[in-house]
Amino acid sequence: MNTADLNAYICDLPKAELHLHIEGTLEPELIFKLAARNHIAMPYASVEALRAAYAFTDLQSFLDLYYAGASVLITEQDFYDMTMAYLQRARADGVLHAEIMFDPQTHTARGVAIETVFAGIVRALRDARATTGISSYLLMSFLRHLSEQDAFDTLAAALPLRAQYADVWIGIGLDSAELGNPPGKFARIFARCKELGFRLVAHAGEEGPAAYVRDALEVLHVERIDHGVRSEDDPALMQRLIRDQVPLTVCPLSNLKLCVVEALSQHNLARLLRQGAMITINSDDPAYFGGYVGQNYLAVAQALDLNKRELTTLARNSLLASFLPADTKQRLLDSQDL
Ligand code: ADE
Ligand code: ZN
């Protein structure tokens, strides 16, 4: 298939996006627009100069720019505009349902109220659902480079908002610098969130070792692993992930940009998929890594020579691995002939 046909085939596949940081969808153009609107001086002369700085050597080199970029988000409207821009792009890529992470600590540490963050994001999610039909859930993520106490304080600030946002805020995640911040550091807060009835996910096995994936399952009791590509270093763990069909939310262009893999042709996702692992394809921080979810599918289809059946399996996996109710999942799978 030529690229245009392959792209059309991929866009037509009904899919969910399960690993997406909303702050990672802030395009340089929107960063500049919000900086001007909020009278914030930018340390880059132009959109092009900012984009040129997106040359990362590892996760931390990206996180430094990602947190700096997020500092232009001040008002409820800023969070709304960012979220709506993502939902429109996702819809164009054939995304029916998105499970979106956000990092409240990045904003509250700068004096932005958590109420402002929730209000802007959720208003966009509800508007997009009403106008385009795209459905979405929110996963509030704790920053693992900060303390356990900071995570507990964030949960305490967010819980009074839970009833008001119960239609979307269904889960908890764990992101930011992985190495040196093992899952065990967050065992107690994840236990509390589980008691509260939240769905649980965590980043593990991106830069960190396979042991962090094991700990995310056994200590944090997560239902999905974000990334998880280093699980293959531990064959017994990999067998367990396949046996239990634990979803891995893999982000190929992210792995390439953050030097987790040297080339997409060396990515292990096709091998793991062919071994029966529950692999899904996602964009992570698309404004920083050069592509939204459709471009991630396209890039791996070409680099790893995935056939139509395998692309369909990846899209089907994304719906199966979502936190949608079982009957909704089944209806989507049936209606889309997947
Ligand atoms: N926050 C945003 N993107 C991330 C990633 N790929 N890994 C860890 N934390 C993140
Ligand atoms: Zn991520």
Short mmCIF file of C-alpha atoms in Angstrom, two decimals, residues 59-209:
data_model
loop_
_atom_site.label_atom_id
_atom_site.label_comp_id
_atom_site.label_asym_id
_atom_site.label_seq_id
_atom_site.Cartn_x
_atom_site.Cartn_y
_atom_site.Cartn_z
CA LEU A 59 13.37 11.44 29.34
CA GLN A 60 14.70 14.18 31.64
CA SER A 61 15.85 16.40 28.77
CA PHE A 62 12.27 16.26 27.47
CA LEU A 63 10.62 16.77 30.87
CA ASP A 64 12.58 20.01 31.42
CA LEU A 65 11.04 21.54 28.27
CA TYR A 66 7.62 19.97 28.83
CA TYR A 67 7.25 21.54 32.29
CA ALA A 68 8.54 24.88 30.96
CA GLY A 69 6.00 24.75 28.10
CA ALA A 70 3.15 24.05 30.52
CA SER A 71 3.94 27.24 32.44
CA VAL A 72 1.93 29.32 29.92
CA LEU A 73 -1.29 27.63 31.15
CA ILE A 74 -2.90 30.04 33.59
CA THR A 75 -6.66 30.41 33.05
CA GLU A 76 -9.56 27.98 32.69
CA GLN A 77 -9.80 29.02 29.04
CA ASP A 78 -6.15 28.05 28.48
CA PHE A 79 -6.83 24.49 29.69
CA TYR A 80 -10.00 24.42 27.58
CA ASP A 81 -8.22 25.54 24.40
CA MET A 82 -5.40 23.01 24.83
CA THR A 83 -7.82 20.14 25.45
CA MET A 84 -10.19 21.04 22.61
CA ALA A 85 -7.29 21.28 20.15
CA TYR A 86 -6.21 17.74 21.07
CA LEU A 87 -9.72 16.30 20.82
CA GLN A 88 -10.18 17.71 17.34
CA ARG A 89 -6.91 16.17 16.17
CA ALA A 90 -7.74 12.84 17.81
CA ARG A 91 -11.15 12.77 16.18
CA ALA A 92 -9.54 13.32 12.77
CA ASP A 93 -7.34 10.27 13.47
CA GLY A 94 -10.36 8.03 14.10
CA VAL A 95 -10.17 8.12 17.89
CA LEU A 96 -13.59 7.29 19.36
CA HIS A 97 -12.47 7.39 22.97
CA ALA A 98 -9.48 8.96 24.76
CA GLU A 99 -8.15 8.35 28.28
CA ILE A 100 -6.23 11.50 29.04
CA MET A 101 -3.62 12.09 31.75
CA PHE A 102 -3.03 15.46 33.33
CA ASP A 103 -0.45 16.58 35.89
CA PRO A 104 -2.11 18.93 38.43
CA GLN A 105 1.10 19.33 40.46
CA THR A 106 2.76 21.04 37.48
CA HIS A 107 0.14 23.76 37.76
CA THR A 108 -0.60 24.00 41.47
CA ALA A 109 3.15 24.43 42.16
CA ARG A 110 2.93 27.63 40.04
CA GLY A 111 -0.09 28.94 41.93
CA VAL A 112 -2.81 27.79 39.51
CA ALA A 113 -5.78 26.41 41.44
CA ILE A 114 -6.59 22.74 40.87
CA GLU A 115 -10.22 23.83 40.35
CA THR A 116 -9.11 25.89 37.31
CA VAL A 117 -7.24 22.92 35.82
CA PHE A 118 -10.18 20.52 36.19
CA ALA A 119 -12.76 23.06 35.03
CA GLY A 120 -11.04 23.94 31.75
CA ILE A 121 -10.14 20.37 30.79
CA VAL A 122 -13.54 18.90 31.68
CA ARG A 123 -15.52 21.64 29.91
CA ALA A 124 -13.66 20.77 26.69
CA LEU A 125 -14.20 17.03 27.20
CA ARG A 126 -17.94 17.54 27.69
CA ASP A 127 -18.27 19.99 24.77
CA ALA A 128 -16.40 17.64 22.42
CA ARG A 129 -18.55 14.71 23.49
CA ALA A 130 -21.71 16.72 22.80
CA THR A 131 -20.59 18.09 19.43
CA THR A 132 -18.51 15.26 17.92
CA GLY A 133 -19.41 12.19 19.98
CA ILE A 134 -15.80 11.50 21.04
CA SER A 135 -15.85 10.13 24.57
CA SER A 136 -13.12 10.58 27.13
CA TYR A 137 -11.95 9.81 30.63
CA LEU A 138 -9.44 11.64 32.80
CA LEU A 139 -6.55 10.05 34.68
CA MET A 140 -5.05 12.35 37.31
CA SER A 141 -1.32 11.61 37.38
CA PHE A 142 1.08 12.07 40.26
CA LEU A 143 4.59 13.30 39.49
CA ARG A 144 6.99 10.64 40.72
CA HIS A 145 9.93 13.03 41.20
CA LEU A 146 7.87 14.73 43.94
CA SER A 147 7.21 13.27 47.38
CA GLU A 148 4.55 10.87 48.55
CA GLN A 149 3.24 13.68 50.78
CA ASP A 150 2.85 15.98 47.78
CA ALA A 151 0.78 13.28 46.07
CA PHE A 152 -1.43 12.89 49.17
CA ASP A 153 -1.90 16.69 49.32
CA THR A 154 -2.89 16.71 45.64
CA LEU A 155 -5.40 13.92 46.17
CA ALA A 156 -6.88 15.79 49.15
CA ALA A 157 -7.27 18.93 47.04
CA ALA A 158 -8.88 17.02 44.16
CA LEU A 159 -11.29 14.77 46.05
CA PRO A 160 -13.87 17.51 46.82
CA LEU A 161 -14.24 17.87 43.01
CA ARG A 162 -14.82 14.19 42.40
CA ALA A 163 -18.63 14.14 42.46
CA GLN A 164 -18.87 17.06 40.07
CA TYR A 165 -16.55 15.36 37.55
CA ALA A 166 -17.55 11.74 38.12
CA ASP A 167 -18.55 11.28 34.46
CA VAL A 168 -14.92 11.72 33.37
CA TRP A 169 -12.45 11.51 36.26
CA ILE A 170 -12.19 7.77 36.74
CA GLY A 171 -8.52 7.04 37.28
CA ILE A 172 -5.06 7.74 38.60
CA GLY A 173 -1.67 7.58 36.90
CA LEU A 174 2.03 7.97 37.73
CA ASP A 175 4.48 9.77 35.45
CA SER A 176 7.61 11.96 35.26
CA ALA A 177 11.22 10.88 35.95
CA GLU A 178 11.22 7.10 36.30
CA LEU A 179 14.79 6.17 37.22
CA GLY A 180 15.36 6.50 40.96
CA ASN A 181 11.62 6.88 41.64
CA PRO A 182 10.43 3.27 41.86
CA PRO A 183 6.75 2.34 42.13
CA GLY A 184 7.20 1.43 45.83
CA LYS A 185 7.55 5.14 46.67
CA PHE A 186 3.83 5.47 45.86
CA ALA A 187 2.51 2.22 47.35
CA ARG A 188 0.40 3.92 50.03
CA ILE A 189 -1.18 6.58 47.83
CA PHE A 190 -2.06 3.98 45.18
CA ALA A 191 -3.58 1.77 47.89
CA ARG A 192 -5.71 4.71 48.99
CA CYS A 193 -6.78 5.49 45.42
CA LYS A 194 -7.73 1.84 44.91
CA GLU A 195 -9.85 1.93 48.09
CA LEU A 196 -11.54 5.01 46.67
CA GLY A 197 -12.49 3.04 43.57
CA PHE A 198 -10.20 4.68 41.01
CA ARG A 199 -8.82 2.76 38.03
CA LEU A 200 -5.01 2.62 38.23
CA VAL A 201 -2.23 2.94 35.67
CA ALA A 202 1.48 3.78 35.96
CA HIS A 203 4.42 4.49 33.70
CA ALA A 204 6.96 1.68 34.08
CA GLY A 205 9.67 0.12 31.96
CA GLU A 206 10.19 3.19 29.76
CA GLU A 207 13.70 4.08 30.97
CA GLY A 208 13.38 2.10 34.18
CA PRO A 209 14.00 -1.66 34.49
#
